[in-house]
Tab-separated table of C-alpha atoms and ligand atoms in Angstrom:
chain	number	residue	atom	x	y	z
A	519	MET	CA	56.004	41.306	31.853
A	520	SER	CA	59.333	42.767	30.770
A	521	ASN	CA	61.828	43.871	33.444
A	522	ALA	CA	61.071	47.476	32.471
A	523	ASP	CA	57.335	46.933	33.007
A	524	VAL	CA	58.002	45.358	36.404
A	525	SER	CA	60.236	48.228	37.510
A	526	SER	CA	57.713	50.790	36.337
A	527	LEU	CA	54.975	49.063	38.369
A	528	VAL	CA	57.258	48.777	41.415
A	529	LYS	CA	58.128	52.490	41.115
A	530	GLN	CA	54.462	53.408	41.091
A	531	ALA	CA	53.872	51.262	44.176
A	532	ALA	CA	56.790	52.966	45.927
A	533	GLN	CA	55.372	56.361	45.026
A	534	ALA	CA	51.985	55.321	46.423
A	535	ALA	CA	53.673	54.280	49.692
A	536	GLU	CA	54.710	57.908	50.128
A	537	SER	CA	51.023	58.767	50.555
A	538	ALA	CA	50.524	56.142	53.272
A	539	TYR	CA	48.705	57.331	56.371
A	540	ALA	CA	50.489	55.234	58.977
A	541	PRO	CA	50.896	57.289	62.174
A	542	TYR	CA	50.376	54.213	64.410
A	543	SER	CA	52.605	51.578	62.834
A	544	SER	CA	54.930	53.833	60.824
A	545	TYR	CA	54.871	50.981	58.300
A	546	ARG	CA	54.207	52.440	54.867
A	547	VAL	CA	52.857	50.220	52.117
A	548	GLY	CA	52.137	51.014	48.474
A	549	ALA	CA	50.437	48.811	45.906
A	550	ALA	CA	50.148	49.221	42.133
A	551	LEU	CA	47.700	47.132	40.164
A	552	LEU	CA	48.067	46.853	36.396
A	553	ALA	CA	44.655	46.539	34.739
A	554	ASP	CA	44.074	44.619	31.507
A	555	ASP	CA	43.871	47.815	29.459
A	556	GLY	CA	47.268	49.036	30.735
A	557	THR	CA	45.903	51.434	33.362
A	558	VAL	CA	47.771	51.393	36.679
A	559	VAL	CA	45.764	51.976	39.850
A	560	THR	CA	47.602	52.523	43.119
A	561	GLY	CA	46.781	52.321	46.809
A	562	CYS	CA	48.437	52.940	50.156
A	563	ASN	CA	47.607	51.826	53.680
A	564	VAL	CA	45.221	54.105	55.550
A	565	GLU	CA	45.298	53.608	59.311
A	566	ASN	CA	42.719	54.611	61.895
A	567	ALA	CA	42.801	55.452	65.612
A	568	SER	CA	40.341	52.570	65.932
A	569	TYR	CA	43.050	50.167	64.710
A	570	GLY	CA	40.739	47.519	63.268
A	571	LEU	CA	39.415	50.024	60.740
A	572	THR	CA	42.809	50.293	59.063
A	573	ILE	CA	42.759	49.442	55.364
A	574	CYS	CA	45.703	47.780	53.639
A	575	ALA	CA	47.312	49.259	50.526
A	576	GLU	CA	46.338	46.284	48.368
A	577	ARG	CA	42.647	46.543	49.211
A	578	VAL	CA	42.707	50.301	48.597
A	579	ALA	CA	44.202	49.609	45.146
A	580	VAL	CA	41.613	46.928	44.276
A	581	THR	CA	38.634	48.932	45.464
A	582	ARG	CA	39.845	52.083	43.694
A	583	ALA	CA	40.359	50.075	40.518
A	584	VAL	CA	36.900	48.503	40.633
A	585	ALA	CA	35.321	51.894	41.344
A	586	ALA	CA	37.116	53.228	38.249
A	587	GLY	CA	35.660	50.427	36.096
A	588	HIS	CA	38.514	47.875	36.093
A	589	GLN	CA	37.846	44.263	37.030
A	590	ARG	CA	40.601	42.401	35.193
A	591	PHE	CA	44.252	42.650	36.129
A	592	ARG	CA	47.642	41.623	34.775
A	593	ALA	CA	50.002	42.192	37.708
A	594	LEU	CA	50.404	43.662	41.180
A	595	ALA	CA	53.421	45.288	42.818
A	596	ILE	CA	53.718	45.844	46.565
A	597	VAL	CA	56.421	47.995	48.156
A	598	ALA	CA	56.881	48.631	51.880
A	599	THR	CA	59.286	50.058	54.390
A	600	GLY	CA	60.792	47.662	56.920
A	601	GLU	CA	62.959	44.574	56.964
A	602	GLN	CA	60.472	41.986	55.718
A	603	VAL	CA	59.335	41.228	52.196
A	604	PRO	CA	55.804	42.700	52.121
A	605	TYR	CA	53.758	39.580	51.507
A	606	PRO	CA	50.085	40.623	51.403
A	607	CYS	CA	47.943	39.732	54.425
A	608	GLY	CA	45.345	36.961	54.193
A	609	ALA	CA	42.404	39.340	53.867
A	610	CYS	CA	44.036	41.091	50.905
A	611	ARG	CA	44.826	37.755	49.241
A	612	GLN	CA	41.150	36.800	49.419
A	613	VAL	CA	39.993	40.177	48.082
A	614	LEU	CA	42.518	39.954	45.231
A	615	ALA	CA	41.248	36.449	44.415
A	616	GLU	CA	37.790	37.919	43.767
A	617	PHE	CA	39.102	39.743	40.704
A	618	CYS	CA	42.432	38.188	39.766
A	619	ALA	CA	43.324	34.810	38.285
A	620	PRO	CA	45.580	32.438	40.253
A	621	ASP	CA	48.370	33.125	37.736
A	622	LEU	CA	48.450	36.872	38.567
A	623	PRO	CA	52.098	37.758	39.231
A	624	VAL	CA	52.625	39.597	42.526
A	625	TYR	CA	55.951	41.468	42.790
A	626	MET	CA	57.029	42.327	46.318
A	627	THR	CA	59.979	44.371	47.476
A	628	ARG	CA	61.300	46.422	50.365
A	629	GLY	CA	61.949	49.844	48.849
A	630	LEU	CA	63.334	50.239	45.374
A	631	THR	CA	66.821	48.790	45.768
A	632	ASP	CA	65.995	45.102	46.278
A	633	VAL	CA	65.163	42.815	43.364
A	634	PRO	CA	61.422	42.106	43.661
A	635	ILE	CA	60.316	38.626	44.705
A	636	CYS	CA	57.599	37.267	42.436
A	637	ARG	CA	54.877	34.823	43.466
A	638	THR	CA	51.592	34.086	41.764
A	639	LEU	CA	48.378	34.816	43.598
A	640	GLY	CA	47.742	31.066	43.491
A	641	ASP	CA	51.055	30.468	45.299
A	642	LEU	CA	49.988	32.955	47.965
A	643	LEU	CA	46.409	31.701	48.277
A	644	PRO	CA	46.005	28.134	47.037
A	645	GLU	CA	42.455	26.806	46.789
A	646	ALA	CA	40.888	30.219	47.410
A	647	PHE	CA	37.331	30.353	48.610
A	648	SER	CA	34.906	31.297	45.819
A	649	LEU	CA	31.232	31.176	44.934
A	650	SER	CA	29.821	31.373	41.446
A	651	PRO	CA	28.422	34.879	40.996
A	652	GLY	CA	24.689	34.912	41.613
A	653	SER	CA	24.670	31.853	43.867
B	2135	LIG	N1	49.349	46.466	55.692
B	2135	LIG	C1	49.130	46.622	54.352
B	2135	LIG	O1	48.984	47.732	53.851
B	2135	LIG	N2	49.104	45.503	53.587
B	2135	LIG	C2	49.215	44.233	54.059
B	2135	LIG	O2	49.070	43.279	53.301
B	2135	LIG	C3	49.531	44.011	55.475
B	2135	LIG	C4	49.529	45.201	56.359
B	2135	LIG	C5	49.379	47.677	56.536
B	2135	LIG	C6	48.227	47.816	57.482
B	2135	LIG	C7	48.816	48.668	58.582
B	2135	LIG	O3	48.676	50.025	58.224
B	2135	LIG	C8	50.300	48.336	58.569
B	2135	LIG	O4	50.538	47.658	57.340
B	2135	LIG	C9	50.738	47.457	59.728
B	2135	LIG	O5	49.942	46.345	59.831
């Protein structure tokens, strides 16, 4: 990915974070997933008064992408408010591993001013659990 492609993906993740529904945590997260055919699918976190029903931005992006017919991905960007680099939670790592190769680059940044940190999905989730489809 060129620097321009990375910043475009990060920008789209930041834009998605603006749609976050986060009245409980006030922590807004946006994710942008680049599909193999160049389509970008975004997601934001959607919280719920029954806290455990909250859905993370990354899983919203993956499920929206799959529902739109995309199952192969080239990169993911995650942008969030707050002081910490927005590393994806364990559940999102596992869901990403269902559709993405271990070499998927994941770009993470707080807002748009920081230089994104890049890790592969395999760095974030080594030895992911998997089953062969159909088993
Ligand atoms: N959140 C995400 O959107 N992605 C993650 O990987 C971790 C957490 C959201 C869920 C909740 O709305 C807020 O961040 C605080 O946990």
